Structures are given as C-alpha cells and as structure tokens.
XYZ file of C-alpha atoms in Angstrom:
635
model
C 152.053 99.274 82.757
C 155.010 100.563 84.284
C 156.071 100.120 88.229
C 156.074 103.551 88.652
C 152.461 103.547 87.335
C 151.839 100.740 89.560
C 153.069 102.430 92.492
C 150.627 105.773 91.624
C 147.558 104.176 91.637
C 148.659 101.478 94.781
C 149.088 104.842 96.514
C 145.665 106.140 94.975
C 144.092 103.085 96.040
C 145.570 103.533 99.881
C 144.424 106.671 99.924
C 140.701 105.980 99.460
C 140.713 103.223 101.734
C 142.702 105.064 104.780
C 140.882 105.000 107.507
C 139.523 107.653 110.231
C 141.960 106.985 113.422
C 139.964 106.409 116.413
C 141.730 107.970 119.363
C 141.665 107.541 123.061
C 139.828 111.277 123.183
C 137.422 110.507 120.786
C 134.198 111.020 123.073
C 135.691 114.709 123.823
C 133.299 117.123 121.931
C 133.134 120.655 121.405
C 129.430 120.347 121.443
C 127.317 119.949 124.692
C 126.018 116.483 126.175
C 122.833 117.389 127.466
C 120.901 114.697 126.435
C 118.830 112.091 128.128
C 117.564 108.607 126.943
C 113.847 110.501 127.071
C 115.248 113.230 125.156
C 116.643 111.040 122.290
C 113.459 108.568 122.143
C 111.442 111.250 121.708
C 113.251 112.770 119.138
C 113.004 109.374 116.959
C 109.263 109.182 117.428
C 108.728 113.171 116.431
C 110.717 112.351 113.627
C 109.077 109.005 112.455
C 106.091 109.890 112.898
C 105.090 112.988 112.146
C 107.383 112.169 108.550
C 105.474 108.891 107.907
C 101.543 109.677 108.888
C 101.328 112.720 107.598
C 103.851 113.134 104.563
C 104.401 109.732 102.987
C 100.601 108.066 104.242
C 98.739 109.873 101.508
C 101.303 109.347 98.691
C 101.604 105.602 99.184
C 97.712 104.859 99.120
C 96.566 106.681 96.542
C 99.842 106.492 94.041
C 101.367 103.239 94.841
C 100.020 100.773 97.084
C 96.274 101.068 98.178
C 95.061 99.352 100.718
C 97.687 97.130 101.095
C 99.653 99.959 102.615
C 99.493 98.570 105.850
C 102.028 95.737 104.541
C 104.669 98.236 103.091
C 104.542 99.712 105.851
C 105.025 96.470 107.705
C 107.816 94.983 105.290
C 109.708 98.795 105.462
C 109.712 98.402 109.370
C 111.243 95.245 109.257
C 114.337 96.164 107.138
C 113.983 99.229 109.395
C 114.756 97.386 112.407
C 117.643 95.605 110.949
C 118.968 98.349 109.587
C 118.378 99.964 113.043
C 120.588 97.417 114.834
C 123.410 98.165 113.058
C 123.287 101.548 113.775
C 122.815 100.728 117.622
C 126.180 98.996 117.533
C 127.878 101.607 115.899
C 126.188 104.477 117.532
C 126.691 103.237 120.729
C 130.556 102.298 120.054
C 131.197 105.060 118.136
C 128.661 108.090 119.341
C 129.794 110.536 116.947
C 127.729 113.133 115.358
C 128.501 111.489 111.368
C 126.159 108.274 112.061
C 126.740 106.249 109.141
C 129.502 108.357 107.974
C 131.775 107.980 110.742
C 131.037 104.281 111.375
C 131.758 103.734 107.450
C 134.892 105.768 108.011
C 136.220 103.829 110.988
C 135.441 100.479 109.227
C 135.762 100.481 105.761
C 137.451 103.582 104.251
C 137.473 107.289 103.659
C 135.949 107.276 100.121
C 132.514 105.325 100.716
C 132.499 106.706 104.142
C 132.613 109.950 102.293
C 129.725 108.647 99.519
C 127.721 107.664 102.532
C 127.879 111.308 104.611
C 127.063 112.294 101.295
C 123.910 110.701 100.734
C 123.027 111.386 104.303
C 123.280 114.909 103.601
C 121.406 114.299 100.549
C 118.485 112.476 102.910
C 118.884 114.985 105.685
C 118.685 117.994 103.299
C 115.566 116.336 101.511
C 113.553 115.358 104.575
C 113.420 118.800 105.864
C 112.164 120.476 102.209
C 109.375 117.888 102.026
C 108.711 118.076 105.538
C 108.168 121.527 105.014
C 106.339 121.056 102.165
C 103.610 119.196 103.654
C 103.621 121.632 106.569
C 102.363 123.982 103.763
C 99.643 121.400 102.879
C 98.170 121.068 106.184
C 97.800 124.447 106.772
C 96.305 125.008 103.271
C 93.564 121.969 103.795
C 92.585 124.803 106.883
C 91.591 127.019 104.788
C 90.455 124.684 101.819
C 93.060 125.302 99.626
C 92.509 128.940 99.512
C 96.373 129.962 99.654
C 97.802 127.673 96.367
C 94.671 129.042 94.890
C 96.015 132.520 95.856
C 99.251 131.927 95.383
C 98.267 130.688 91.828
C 96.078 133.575 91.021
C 98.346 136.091 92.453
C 101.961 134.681 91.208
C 101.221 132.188 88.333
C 102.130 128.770 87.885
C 105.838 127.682 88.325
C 105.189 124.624 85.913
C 102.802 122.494 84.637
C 103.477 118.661 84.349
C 107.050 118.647 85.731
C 108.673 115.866 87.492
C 110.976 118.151 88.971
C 109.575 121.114 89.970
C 106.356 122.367 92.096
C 103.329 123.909 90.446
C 103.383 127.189 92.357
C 106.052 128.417 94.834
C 105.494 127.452 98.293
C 106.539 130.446 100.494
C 104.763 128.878 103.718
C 107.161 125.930 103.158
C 109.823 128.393 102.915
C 109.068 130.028 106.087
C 108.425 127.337 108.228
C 111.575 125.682 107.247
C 113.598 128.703 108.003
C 112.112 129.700 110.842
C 113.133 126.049 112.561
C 116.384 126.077 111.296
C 116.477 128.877 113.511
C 115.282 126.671 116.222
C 117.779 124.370 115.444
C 120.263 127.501 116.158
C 119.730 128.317 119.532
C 121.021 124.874 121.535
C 120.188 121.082 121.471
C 118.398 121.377 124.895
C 115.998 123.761 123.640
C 115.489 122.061 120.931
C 115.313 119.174 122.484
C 112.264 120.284 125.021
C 110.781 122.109 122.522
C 110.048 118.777 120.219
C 109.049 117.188 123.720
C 106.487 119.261 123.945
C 104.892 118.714 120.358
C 106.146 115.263 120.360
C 103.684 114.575 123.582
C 100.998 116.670 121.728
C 101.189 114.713 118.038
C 100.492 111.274 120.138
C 97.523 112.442 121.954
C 96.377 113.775 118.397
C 96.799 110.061 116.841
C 95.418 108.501 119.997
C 92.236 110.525 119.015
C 92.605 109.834 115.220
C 93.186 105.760 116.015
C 89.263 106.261 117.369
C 87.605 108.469 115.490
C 89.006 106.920 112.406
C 87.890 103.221 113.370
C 84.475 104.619 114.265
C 83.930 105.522 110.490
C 85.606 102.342 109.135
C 84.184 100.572 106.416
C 85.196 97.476 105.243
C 83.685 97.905 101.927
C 86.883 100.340 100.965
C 89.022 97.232 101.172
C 87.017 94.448 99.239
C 85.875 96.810 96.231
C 86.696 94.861 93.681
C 85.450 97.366 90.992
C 88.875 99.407 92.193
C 91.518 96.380 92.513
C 90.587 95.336 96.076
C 93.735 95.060 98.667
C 96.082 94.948 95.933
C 95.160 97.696 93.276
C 98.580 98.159 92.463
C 99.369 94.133 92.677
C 102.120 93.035 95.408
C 104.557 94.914 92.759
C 103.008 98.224 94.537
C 103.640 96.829 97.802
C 106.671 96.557 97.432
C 107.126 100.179 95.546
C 104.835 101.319 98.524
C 107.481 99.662 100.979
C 110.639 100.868 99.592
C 109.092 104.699 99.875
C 107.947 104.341 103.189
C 111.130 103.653 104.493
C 111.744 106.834 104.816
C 108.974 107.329 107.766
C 111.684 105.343 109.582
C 114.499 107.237 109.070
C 114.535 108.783 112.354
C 116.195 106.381 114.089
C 119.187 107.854 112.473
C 118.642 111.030 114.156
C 119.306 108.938 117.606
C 122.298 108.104 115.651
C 123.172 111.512 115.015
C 122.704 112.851 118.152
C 125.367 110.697 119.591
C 127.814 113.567 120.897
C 125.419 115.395 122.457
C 123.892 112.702 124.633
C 124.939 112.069 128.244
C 125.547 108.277 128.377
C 125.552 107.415 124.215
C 126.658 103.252 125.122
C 123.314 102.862 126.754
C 121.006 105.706 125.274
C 121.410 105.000 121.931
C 120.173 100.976 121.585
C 117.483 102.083 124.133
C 116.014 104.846 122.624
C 116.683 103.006 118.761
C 114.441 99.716 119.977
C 112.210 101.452 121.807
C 111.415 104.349 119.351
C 110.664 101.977 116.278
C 108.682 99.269 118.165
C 106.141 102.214 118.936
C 105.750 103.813 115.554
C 105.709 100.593 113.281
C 102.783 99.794 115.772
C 101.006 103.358 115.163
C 101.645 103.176 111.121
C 99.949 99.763 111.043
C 97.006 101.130 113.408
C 97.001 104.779 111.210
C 96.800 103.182 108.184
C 94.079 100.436 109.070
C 91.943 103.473 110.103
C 92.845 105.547 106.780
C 91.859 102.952 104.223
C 89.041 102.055 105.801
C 87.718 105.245 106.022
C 87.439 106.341 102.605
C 88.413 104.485 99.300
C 92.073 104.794 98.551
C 91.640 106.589 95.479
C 89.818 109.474 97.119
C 92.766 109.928 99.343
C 94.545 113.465 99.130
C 98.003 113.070 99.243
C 99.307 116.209 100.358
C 96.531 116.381 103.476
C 94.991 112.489 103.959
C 93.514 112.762 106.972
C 91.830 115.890 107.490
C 90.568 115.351 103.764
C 89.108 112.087 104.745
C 87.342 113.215 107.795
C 86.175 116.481 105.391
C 84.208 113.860 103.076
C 82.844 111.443 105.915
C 81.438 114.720 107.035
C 82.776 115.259 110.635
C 84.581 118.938 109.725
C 85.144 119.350 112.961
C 87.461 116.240 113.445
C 88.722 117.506 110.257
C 90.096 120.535 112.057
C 91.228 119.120 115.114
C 93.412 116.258 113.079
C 94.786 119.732 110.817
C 96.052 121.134 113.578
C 97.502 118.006 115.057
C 99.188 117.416 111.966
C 100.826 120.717 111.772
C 102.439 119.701 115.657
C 103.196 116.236 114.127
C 105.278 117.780 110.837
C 106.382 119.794 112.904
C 108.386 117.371 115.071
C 109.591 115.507 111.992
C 110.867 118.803 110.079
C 113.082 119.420 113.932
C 114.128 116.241 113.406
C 115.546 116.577 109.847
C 116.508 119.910 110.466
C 118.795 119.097 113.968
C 120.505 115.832 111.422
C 121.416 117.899 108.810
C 123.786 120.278 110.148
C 125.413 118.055 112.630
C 126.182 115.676 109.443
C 128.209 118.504 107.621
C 129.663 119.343 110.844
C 131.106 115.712 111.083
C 132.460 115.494 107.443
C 133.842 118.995 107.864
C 135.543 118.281 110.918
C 137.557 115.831 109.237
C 138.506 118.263 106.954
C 136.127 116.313 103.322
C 133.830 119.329 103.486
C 134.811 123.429 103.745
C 136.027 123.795 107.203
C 133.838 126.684 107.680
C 130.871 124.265 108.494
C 132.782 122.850 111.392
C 132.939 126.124 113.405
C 130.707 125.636 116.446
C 129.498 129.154 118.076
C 130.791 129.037 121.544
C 127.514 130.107 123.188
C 125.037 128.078 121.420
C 127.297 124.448 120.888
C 126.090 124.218 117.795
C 127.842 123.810 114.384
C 125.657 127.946 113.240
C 127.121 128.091 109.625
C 126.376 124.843 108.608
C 122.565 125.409 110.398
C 122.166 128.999 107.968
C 123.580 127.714 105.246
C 121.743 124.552 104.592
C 118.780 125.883 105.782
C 118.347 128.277 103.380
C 119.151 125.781 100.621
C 116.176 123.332 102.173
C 113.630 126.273 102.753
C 114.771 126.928 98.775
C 113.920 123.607 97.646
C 110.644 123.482 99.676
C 110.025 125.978 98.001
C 110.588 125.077 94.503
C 110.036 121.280 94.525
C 107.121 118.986 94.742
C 106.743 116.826 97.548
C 106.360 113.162 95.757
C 109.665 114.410 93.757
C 111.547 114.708 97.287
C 110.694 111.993 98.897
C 111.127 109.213 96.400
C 114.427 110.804 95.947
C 115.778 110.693 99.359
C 114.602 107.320 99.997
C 117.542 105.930 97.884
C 120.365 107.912 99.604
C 119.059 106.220 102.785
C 118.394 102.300 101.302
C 122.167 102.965 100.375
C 123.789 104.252 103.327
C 121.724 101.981 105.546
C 123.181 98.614 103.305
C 126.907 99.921 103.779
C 126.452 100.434 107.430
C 125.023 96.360 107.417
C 128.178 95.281 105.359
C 130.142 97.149 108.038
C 128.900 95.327 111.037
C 130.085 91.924 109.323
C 133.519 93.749 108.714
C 134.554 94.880 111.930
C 133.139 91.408 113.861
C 135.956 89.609 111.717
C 138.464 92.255 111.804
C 142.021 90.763 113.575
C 142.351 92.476 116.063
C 145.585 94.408 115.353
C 143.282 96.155 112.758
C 140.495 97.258 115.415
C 140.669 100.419 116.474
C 137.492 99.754 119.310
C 138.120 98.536 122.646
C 137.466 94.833 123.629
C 137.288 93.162 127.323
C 140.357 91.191 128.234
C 140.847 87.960 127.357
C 139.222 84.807 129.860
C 142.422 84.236 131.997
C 143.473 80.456 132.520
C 143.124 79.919 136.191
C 145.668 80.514 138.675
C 148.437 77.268 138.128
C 148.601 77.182 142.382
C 145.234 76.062 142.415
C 145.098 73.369 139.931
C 146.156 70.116 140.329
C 148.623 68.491 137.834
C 146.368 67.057 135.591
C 143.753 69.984 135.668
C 146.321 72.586 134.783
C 146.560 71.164 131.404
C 143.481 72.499 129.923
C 142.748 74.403 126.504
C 143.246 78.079 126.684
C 139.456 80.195 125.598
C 139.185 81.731 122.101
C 142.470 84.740 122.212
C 141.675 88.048 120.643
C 144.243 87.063 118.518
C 142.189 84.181 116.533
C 139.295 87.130 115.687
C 138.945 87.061 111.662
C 141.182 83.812 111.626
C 139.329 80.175 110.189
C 138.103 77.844 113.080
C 140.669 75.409 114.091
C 138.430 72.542 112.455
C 138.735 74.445 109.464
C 142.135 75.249 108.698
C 142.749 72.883 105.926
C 140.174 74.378 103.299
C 142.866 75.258 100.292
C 141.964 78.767 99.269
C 140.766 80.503 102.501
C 144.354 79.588 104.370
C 146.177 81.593 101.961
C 144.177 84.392 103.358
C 145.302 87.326 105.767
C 142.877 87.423 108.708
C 139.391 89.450 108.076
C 140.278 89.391 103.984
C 138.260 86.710 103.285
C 135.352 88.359 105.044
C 135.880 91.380 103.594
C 135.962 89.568 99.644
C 132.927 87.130 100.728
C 130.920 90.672 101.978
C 131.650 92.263 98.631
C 130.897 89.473 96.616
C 127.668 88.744 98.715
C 126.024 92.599 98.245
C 126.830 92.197 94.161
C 124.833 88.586 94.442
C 122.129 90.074 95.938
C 121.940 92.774 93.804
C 121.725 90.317 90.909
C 119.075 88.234 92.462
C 116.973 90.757 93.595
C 116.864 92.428 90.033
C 116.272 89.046 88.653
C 113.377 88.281 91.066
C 112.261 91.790 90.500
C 112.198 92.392 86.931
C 111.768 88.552 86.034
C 108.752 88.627 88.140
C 106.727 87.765 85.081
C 108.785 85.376 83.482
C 109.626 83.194 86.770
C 105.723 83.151 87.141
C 105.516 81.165 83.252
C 108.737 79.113 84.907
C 110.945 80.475 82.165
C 114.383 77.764 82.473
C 116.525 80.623 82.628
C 115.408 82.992 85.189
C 115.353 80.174 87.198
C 118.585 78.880 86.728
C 119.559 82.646 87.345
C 117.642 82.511 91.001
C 119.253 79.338 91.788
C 122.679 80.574 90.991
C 122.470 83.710 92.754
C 121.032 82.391 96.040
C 123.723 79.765 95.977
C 126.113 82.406 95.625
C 125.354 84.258 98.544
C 124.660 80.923 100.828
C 128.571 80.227 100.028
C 129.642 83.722 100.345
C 127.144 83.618 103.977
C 129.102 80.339 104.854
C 132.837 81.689 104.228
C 132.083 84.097 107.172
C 131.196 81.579 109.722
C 134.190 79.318 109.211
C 136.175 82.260 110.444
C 135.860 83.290 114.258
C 133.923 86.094 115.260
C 135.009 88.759 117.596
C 132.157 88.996 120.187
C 134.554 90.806 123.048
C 133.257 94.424 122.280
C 132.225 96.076 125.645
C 129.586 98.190 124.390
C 126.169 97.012 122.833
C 126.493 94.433 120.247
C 123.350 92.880 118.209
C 123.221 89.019 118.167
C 122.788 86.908 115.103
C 126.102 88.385 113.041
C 126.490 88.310 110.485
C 122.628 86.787 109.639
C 120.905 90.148 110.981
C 123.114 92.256 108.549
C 123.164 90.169 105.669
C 119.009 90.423 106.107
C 119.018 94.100 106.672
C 121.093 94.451 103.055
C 118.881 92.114 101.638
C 115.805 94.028 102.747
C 117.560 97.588 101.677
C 118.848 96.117 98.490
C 115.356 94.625 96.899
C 113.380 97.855 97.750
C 116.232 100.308 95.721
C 115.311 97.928 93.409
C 111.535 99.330 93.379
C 112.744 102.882 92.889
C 112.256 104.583 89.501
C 114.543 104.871 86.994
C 114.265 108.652 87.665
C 115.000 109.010 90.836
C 118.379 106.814 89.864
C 119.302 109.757 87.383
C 118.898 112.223 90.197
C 121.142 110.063 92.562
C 123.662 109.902 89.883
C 124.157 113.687 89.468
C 124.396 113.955 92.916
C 126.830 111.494 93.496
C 128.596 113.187 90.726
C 128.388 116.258 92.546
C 129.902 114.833 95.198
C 132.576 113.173 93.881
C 133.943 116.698 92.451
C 133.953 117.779 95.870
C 135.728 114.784 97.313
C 138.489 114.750 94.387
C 138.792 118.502 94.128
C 139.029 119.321 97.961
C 138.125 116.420 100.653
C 141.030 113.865 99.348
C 143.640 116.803 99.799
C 141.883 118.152 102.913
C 141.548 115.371 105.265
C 143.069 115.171 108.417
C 143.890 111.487 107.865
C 146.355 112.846 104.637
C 149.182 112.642 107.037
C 152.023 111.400 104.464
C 153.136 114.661 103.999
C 153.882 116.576 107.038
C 151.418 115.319 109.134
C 154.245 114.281 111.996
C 156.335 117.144 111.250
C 159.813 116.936 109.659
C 161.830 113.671 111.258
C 164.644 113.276 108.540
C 165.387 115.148 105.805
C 166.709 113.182 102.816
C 167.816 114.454 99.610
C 169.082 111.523 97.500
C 167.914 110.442 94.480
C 166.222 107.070 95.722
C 162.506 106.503 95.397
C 160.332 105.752 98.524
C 157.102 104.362 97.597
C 153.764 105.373 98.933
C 153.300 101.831 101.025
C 156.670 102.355 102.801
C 155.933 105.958 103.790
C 152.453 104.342 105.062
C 154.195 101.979 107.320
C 156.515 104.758 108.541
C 153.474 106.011 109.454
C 151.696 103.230 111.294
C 154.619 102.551 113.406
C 155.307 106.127 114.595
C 151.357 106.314 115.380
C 152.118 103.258 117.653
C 155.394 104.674 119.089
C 155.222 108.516 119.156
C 151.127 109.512 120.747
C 152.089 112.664 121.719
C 152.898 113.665 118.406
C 150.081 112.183 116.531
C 147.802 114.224 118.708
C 150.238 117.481 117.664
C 149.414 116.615 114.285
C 145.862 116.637 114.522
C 145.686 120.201 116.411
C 148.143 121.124 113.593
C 145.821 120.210 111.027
C-alpha cells in the first residue's frame, strides 16, 4: 500500500472519529426551557407506562414468557436502571436534545454517534406506530372488535400470514397518531400539561386495576401444570420476554431528550430518571401479578389484555372502565414517543448529518415543525400498515444498542486525560497556604492533579505494555475488547445453553475464556486513575455499573430473532447511505476546508497531510475563539 494511500484512509479514519466540539454556549437553545422536574417525571412515567401495561403486557404473556412475566419484567428493569444512570450523567452534563446521540458524539466519535441517533430515530419512530397501534386495539375491544371486523368486511384483508405487514389497515391508528403529532406541534408546555393531565388519570386507572385485578386472582393460573406452569416458555422465554420488555422502559430517554427544554437539566434530569423508573418497575411487577393471575396466560389477548381479561371473569363493567383508562394510558406513551422523535432529528440535523430542513424551529411554537409533520406522517403510515408484535420486537434492538454504547461511553470519558475533555471539572485540592505550615508539615504529597486522569496509578507504572500507552488509550482498547468478550460469552451461554447443561468440555472452556477475558479487560481500567472531578451528577461504581448495564443490554439482543436482525441491518444500511452520501460532507465539525476562513494561501507543489491540517486546526480552536464561533454561524 502506498503512503499516499495510507494517508487517505488515516484521514478517512479521522474523520469518523472527529468529535462534536463542546462550546462554552452550549446550553444556549433556540428552543424554550419551560420545564420543571414534575414536568419531566411525569413525562417518563406516561411514557413507561402506558407503553409497557398496555402494549407490550399482552404480547409477552401469551407469546413469550407466561407467567413468569413478572421476572422479565424484573430482569429488563434492572438493565433499565443501569442503562438509566448513564444517561443521568450524560443528560445532566450534556442536556442536549440528541440523548444518546450527542453524548456518543462528544465522547466517542461522529460515525457511531451518528449509528446511535440513528437507531434512536429508528426506536422513536417505532414506539409511536405501535403505540398507536394499540390505541386502535383498545378502542376496538369497546366495541368488541366490531371496527377490524368492519374494516375487514368493508376494505379486505391487507395480508394474511405476514411477518411484516398488518392484516387490515388501521386508519384509527393513523388518526390518532397524527392528530398528536399535532399536539406535539403546538409547544412543549402544552404538551407538557396536557400529558399531566392523562398521566395523573392513567395512575388512578391502575390504582383501581392493582384491586380489582387481585380480587379475581387465582393461583391456579400459575401452578397449571397441564399448560407449563411459571415457566411455559422455560427461563429461555424469560429471557426473550425480558429483552422485549425493555422497551416499556424506554422512557427514561425521553427525560433525556427533553434536556434543552428543561429549566435546571444538572438537577432535573437524575431526579426525574431515578425517580420515574423506581415507580413503574414497581407497578409492572404489581400489573402483571394481577394479570396472570387473573386468567390463564394463554387466554390473554395481546392487543387488549386487560379489558379482555376482566370481559371473561365476567365484570364488563370493569372491563369498560380499564378500556377507557387504557386509551388515557397509550395515550401518554404515544406523547411521549411522539415529543422524542422530532427533537432527535432536530439534534442530528442541527449538526448538519441529517437535511437541514429538520432543524428549522418555528419561531412561535419553539419547536423543530418540519421534522414534527414529516415524521409523523411516516409513523401514522406505519401504524397503519404494520402489525404491532412486528414493531415492537424491532425497536427493542435499536434501543439494547444505543443504550450499550452510551455504557461504554461513561467508562471513556471517566479515563479521558484531561486535555481531551471537553466537560468542565472543579479545581484541583490546593496544597495549603506555605505561611501556615511549619517546616516539616509543608512537605506533604500534593492530591491526585487533573493531569494524572486516564494515566496508570503510581504503584502501577512498571506493568510493560500499558506504559507504552498514551493516557485514556488503554481504556479505550480494554472497553472495545471487553463489549466483543461479552458478546462472545453471552452467545456462548445463550446458544450453548443445552450443551453447557450435558457439561460439553468445550463450551466450557469457551465460558471460562471469555469471562477471563473481560475480568482482565475490567482490571486494565482500574489500574488507571479515574477522573471523579466532574461538577455535575456523576453515578458511583465506574466503570462496574456500566460494564453491568452492557452486559445486561448485550445478553438480551442476544434473545432477539434472527428477523428482527435482518430488519436492523437494512436500516442501518439505510443509514449509512445517508451518512456517506450527505452527513460526512455536511457536518459542522468538517472544518478542514474553510471552516476558519482563508489564513494563508499556498500554492506550491508540497503535500500537507490530513493529520497536519488537523493539528492546524486544534491549535487555532485553542488560540483564535472568536473565530471558531464565526465558523459555526458560517456553517
């Protein structure tokens, strides 16, 4: 290969990893900050909620996990908290209206901060479509099914058998979502009191469904062994029953999201993250107690499960009361989709790796209005089109993997040096004033200096290979190399399920190798000292609560089907047409040509590679503000 070759893909390789420049403005917003800690809560509860008890509740039990629903919902919570730490670090560090995008962006690199806004686009664009499709489906169980049987009768089947596509066109699922999209228009304060309101309404609905449901329990639904007992599916549907479920949780991300529109993000956001997911992984365990005691899990209706289950105890009238409750409680989660989406495309476009045109924000309403009509219509399209099992194992993956990259960030930026960190950090412990101490007290050892942050511990410094190292690279390897070894054992553990149980030599030897792997890889990070000097919110336990939360994320992609794998892959090759074709050129951070303006002109023959124009770069960010903030309004 020839240096020039060399030098063309070192400069294709800088370009994918350049990273989105945090500047001293960056809280400055051209939407409104109207939001309260209540405000944000409540939006993560409507969201969770309404998305897991009455869209994904049904599906589980009767398709994937019985009974033993209760513990994938349990196990998802779990890697939803850890997940949802991470997010509170970033969010509150970084409040911008990208979530995972923007903190993958800042930390890692343009191109898988542009893979993750992808596949929250992807998640955002699916929750609202089967959101609105089980709208549909709680209205229908009103009227006992009389409008698919109309539609049917009246229109004709779309298909029969498909995995992709619905058996009749939904046009209620249409409506509905368009007609909160245009919601979602008007203002985020509206909005905002508007999902109060149901939000409020939805929990005094489950309050009543907690009772009525426990008062026609039977603990007969649980033990019948005739129909698998707990585990009809075995702890392998668990599992699959736990990795879909995750989705119920993926509202946390719209506190996330919401970030630069609330009033005081640093404190809001961990607040309203903590406090939003202790309360609904405490109502999905209650719910779904009451649900599969109640009638047999194989009699549950997946598109309507609790008004169907109250219809064949016999108490119609709770049956109605719980429909129309249901109908407030989608309702919240389809706002909540529907307020992520746009604001996601706004914050890619913005940064110039989507069509500009879905960064405009309308000047009387704050809010990003092309990127609301446009993706609304294609949501209220798919609700109408797709089924609602098809959506939501398919969005589930986009979120497993944007929630994992968003872990391996965390570890990142706590061992980043910290010429590299773009965040601000308190000042460094000052040695006390030399007047004061006497001779022999004024020698003492200095505290931990920002400068030792991603640097091996003093006791340390003689292991050979890690030396050799520049500061927050051996983190950065050891993170890599840890995700791929988890990977590896998880699909081992997963798939060699049935061979570790015979003890077959090599799966074990496999296990063993794998989970020394990432003890070693866990290890390299703690020789190296951590920076803990961020002023905003930071979660303890770093880099052990990440590395969980990608274990967690990691094993239940694994429980995915292979389908919904296809689908991610020609959607990721979707996106990567978009990113190659237009966001690589468009970016604001593709400064090397013209991005300062014109400083000298040269017109010899000599060539100047791409890594010397990058330092150019670098130092006349450091030197020259003014003009990097000209280059941005230029761009």
């Amino acid at each position: 290969m020839t240096s020039k070759a060399v030098e063309k893909l070192t400069c294709f390789w800088s370009t994918l990893n350049r990273k989105k420049t945090v500047t001293e403005d960056y809280q400055e917003t051209p939407l409104n900050r109207c939001l309260s800690t209540f405000d944000i809560t409540l939006l993560g509860i409507g969201q969770m909620v309404g998305a897991g008890i009455y869209v994904l509740t049904g599906t589980v039990v009767k398709d994937l996990a019985g009974p033993s629903v209760v513990l994938s919902y349990l196990f998802a919570g779990i890697a939803a908290i850890l997940s949802a730490l991470c997010y509170a670090e970033f969010g509150a560090r970084f409040p911008k209206a990208g979530s995972a995008y923007s903190y993958v962006y800042v930390t890692i690199g343009e191109f898988w901060g542009f893979i993750i806004g992808w596949n929250i686009v992807l998640e955002h664009l699916l929750g609202a479509s089967s959101v609105g499709r089980a709208w549909s489906g709680a209205l229908d169980s009103l009227f006992n099914g009389a409008i698919k049987n109309g539609t049917l009768a009246h229109i004709g089947y779309l298909s029969r058998g498909s995995v992709w596509l619905s058996e009749y066109p939904d046009f209620i699922a249409f409506t509905v979502c368009l007609a909160i999209f245009v919601i979602i228009g008007t203002g985020a304060k509206f909005t905002m009191n508007f999902n109060n309101v149901f939000t409020i309404i939805n929990v005094v609905v489950i309050v009543f469904l907690l009772c009525a449901g426990f008062y026609f329990a039977d603990g007969k639904n649980w033990s019948n062994t005739n129909h698998g007992g707990f585990f009809p599916y075995g702890f392998g549907g668990t599992l699959s029953g736990a990795a879909t479920c995750f989705f119920a949780y993926i509202g946390f991300e719209g506190i996330a999201v919401s970030g630069e529109e609330v009033k005081a993000p640093e404190k809001s956001i961990p607040i309203a993250t903590v406090l939003s997911l202790t309360i609904v992984t405490f109502l999905y365990v209650l719910v779904t107690i009451a649900l599969t005691l109640m009638v047999p899990y194989y009699e549950v209706e997946p598109s309507a499960a609790f008004p169907m289950a109250f219809a064949t105890r016999g108490a119609v009238w709770a049956e109605y009361i719980v429909a129309i409750g249901t109908l407030f409680g989608i309702t919240t989660a389809l706002i909540g989709s529907a307020y992520s989406l746009p604001r996601a495309i706004y914050s890619m476009a913005s940064d110039g790796l989507l069509f500009r045109v879905f960064a405009y924000v309308h000047p009387k309403t704050q809010t990003p209005i092309w990127g609301i009509l446009t993706f609304g219509l294609i949501a209220a399209l798919m609700a109408l089109l797709f089924e609602i099992e098809t959506l939501v194992e398919f969005m589930s993956i986009g979120t497993l993997l944007a929630y994992t990259i968003v872990a391996a960030s965390v570890i990142i930026l706590r061992y980043m040096p910290v010429d590299k960190c773009q965040f601000q950090l308190k000042p460094e412990d000052q040695v006390q004033d030399d007047a004061q101490l006497s001779e022999e007290s004024s020698i003492i050892k200095k505290s931990k200096s920002h400068d030792d942050f991603g640097k091996l511990k003093e006791k340390l410094k003689s292991i050979p290979v890690l030396r050799k190292l520049e500061p927050g690279n051996a983190a950065i390897i050891a993170t890599l190399l840890m995700i791929a070894c988890i990977v590896c054992f998880n699909s081992t553990l997963i798939f060699g399920f049935p061979l570790l149980e015979s003890a077959t030599w090599w799966v074990v030897l496999f296990l063993v190798f794998f989970g020394a792997a990432i003890v070693l890889c866990y290890l390299i990070m703690v020789a190296h000292e951590k920076n803990d000097a961020f002023v905003t919110f930071q979660i303890p336990l770093v880099p052990l609560i990440p590395t969980l939360s990608m274990f967690c994320n990691i094993a239940l992609m694994m429980k995915l089907s292979y389908l919904t794998w296809i689908r991610l892959g020609i959607w990721m090759g979707v996106g990567l047409l978009v990113y190659f074709c237009y966001g690589m050129w468009h970016s604001l951070e593709n400064r090397s040509v013209g991005g300062y303006g014109q400083v000298v002109t040269y017109a010899g023959d000599a060539s100047v590679s791409c890594s010397t124009i990058s330092k150019l770069n670098e130092e006349i960010r450091e030197q020259q503000p003014a003009a990097h903030d000209e280059g941005l309004d230029g761009m």
